[in-house]
Amino acid sequence: MTLSASAPLALVPLVVVAALLVGLLWPASRAMPVAWAAAAGVAFLAWGMPPEWILAASVNGAMAAVEILWIVLGALVLLYTLMNSGAVDRINAGFASISDDRRVQVVLLGFFLATFIEGVAGFGTPAAVVAPLLLALGFPAFAAVVAALIGHAVATVFGAVGTPIIVGFQQPLDAVSEAIGAGGFESVAAYATAAGGWAAVFNGLLGLFIPFIAVVMVVYFFGAVDAEERSLGPALAVAPLCLFAGVAFAVPYVASAWFVGPELPSLIASMAGGGAVVATLRAGYLLPDEEWEFPPREEWPGHWVGSIEPGSETASAEAATTGGTGGGAGGADGAEMSLLRAWSPYVALVVLLIGTRVIDPIATFLQEGPGMTIAVSNVLGTDIGGAIGWAYVPGTWLLASALIAVPVLGMSTDEVTSAWREAAGKIVSPAVSLVFVIAMVEVMLQTAAHPGAAADGSMIVVLADATASTFGAAYPLFAPVVGTLGAFIAGSITVSNVTFAAFQFEIAQELGLSTQLLVGAQTVGAAIGNTIAIHNVIAALATVGLVGKTGRVVRLNLIPVAYYVGVGGLLTAVFVYVLFPGVF
């Protein structure tokens, strides 16, 4: 089968997803089983993938979904623990001491907190943690998800302590190690670090405006119920703050990528930049003259909110009606609780995540120690295997933080029971969607793995090949699109890099262009692709009790995607052809 014939077929599952989710606004629980069936049908009929391989790939996808659901469960348990204890009331008061302005909260939480958590954990954790926190502070659920997804995008390049570079680049580029050596690099790891430096430059420049874009999206689409009353004015009023936040993040981000390595840029940038912005605000600089707030709650349309009522007061009321007394030690003294005590579960979370990822003996034991991973190999007699790293996945440490919070916040048994019961109830609906979307991805990735598979490559590779062959010398303009495609399908910048980093390298060599710059540009699309990755969106929506609105979120987030990919492509072309044509 030729590339021209196979590419449209490989596109079928994505067309189904786009048509049902974005076009018809089907809930993901209905759309994704249909998309999986489409992928399975194309894999069987066009790629000759045996049924047992299709089922094995789907089982592997289901196992990956379990890990994501574990993260969502942990985030929900932690959220309800803070709600029932009264800690959310104190956290809200703490932010009010800086500013009650929702635009400022988008910058502090939606950007800096999200990028910090991305640097520590990655893999969907930031949106799963930050979105429910914004919800608890009074944001509409829809707005909370949009802000959290956009805000963390730039940090995904070095998320989970550099995993997208250390694993996402090094693993696939081992296949071209000889060419890398010929380019003057001692090892693939050294090359990956260098390419990561260029990735930081691209994303650092683009990320300058991410805080502003996040604020624009919240202000414009959630500042008025009537579309005719929407205005960019409130967003422009905080443009200086947003630009300062972007610069405060970008400078240490790029510097640490070049001079420290790929493990810590997102962590260093979020801490240094966030600290600088908080200090500036506390000193009275860059604060907006007038406070901005969402429209009155009673005016919000139904798709803005889900089953969890926004705002700490209503959240506490809901907790009381679902079994929490609200009158335990935590619930009773929420107003007098110290800010450090209220934040202590999140402090514990950060310490646990850093410790389990940065301290090598601990990280190694949690990933490779006896009983730390539930692994399945040769599923249905195929070469496909999967594993659930229950001990290492952030969900375990989210739950641990929730348990630590119980004595620290002085919660009663009823309050704890209520928190866990509510969290478990909220995770049921998105489970079907997640299982089928990741099963679809695995089928598409494995279409070239079975014995006798065609040499064209998997459905994913065929789509990338078609993109490159279509654009030729203009390819640098569209290089980020490949990364976006991978992240949109797989929901992970790491998987996108694993799938397409070697492809970007080979295309660069075929066209006689800089391999480092094109491999770096791969992360541009992959980073922003996380904001529309179906299972990331589903997981984030689940944490705020808003199920079935995946298409709406994807449609809205296509706006920042268009900016990031479009300007990123222009930057790539300028770097490749004008500024740094001699870089290997």
Short mmCIF file of C-alpha atoms in Angstrom, two decimals, residues 173 380 444 468 503:
data_model
loop_
_atom_site.label_atom_id
_atom_site.label_comp_id
_atom_site.label_asym_id
_atom_site.label_seq_id
_atom_site.Cartn_x
_atom_site.Cartn_y
_atom_site.Cartn_z
CA LEU A 173 17.32 8.36 18.71
CA LEU A 380 -2.90 -13.08 23.85
CA MET A 444 -2.76 2.93 15.92
CA ALA A 468 6.59 15.67 5.49
CA PHE A 503 11.33 10.80 12.25
#
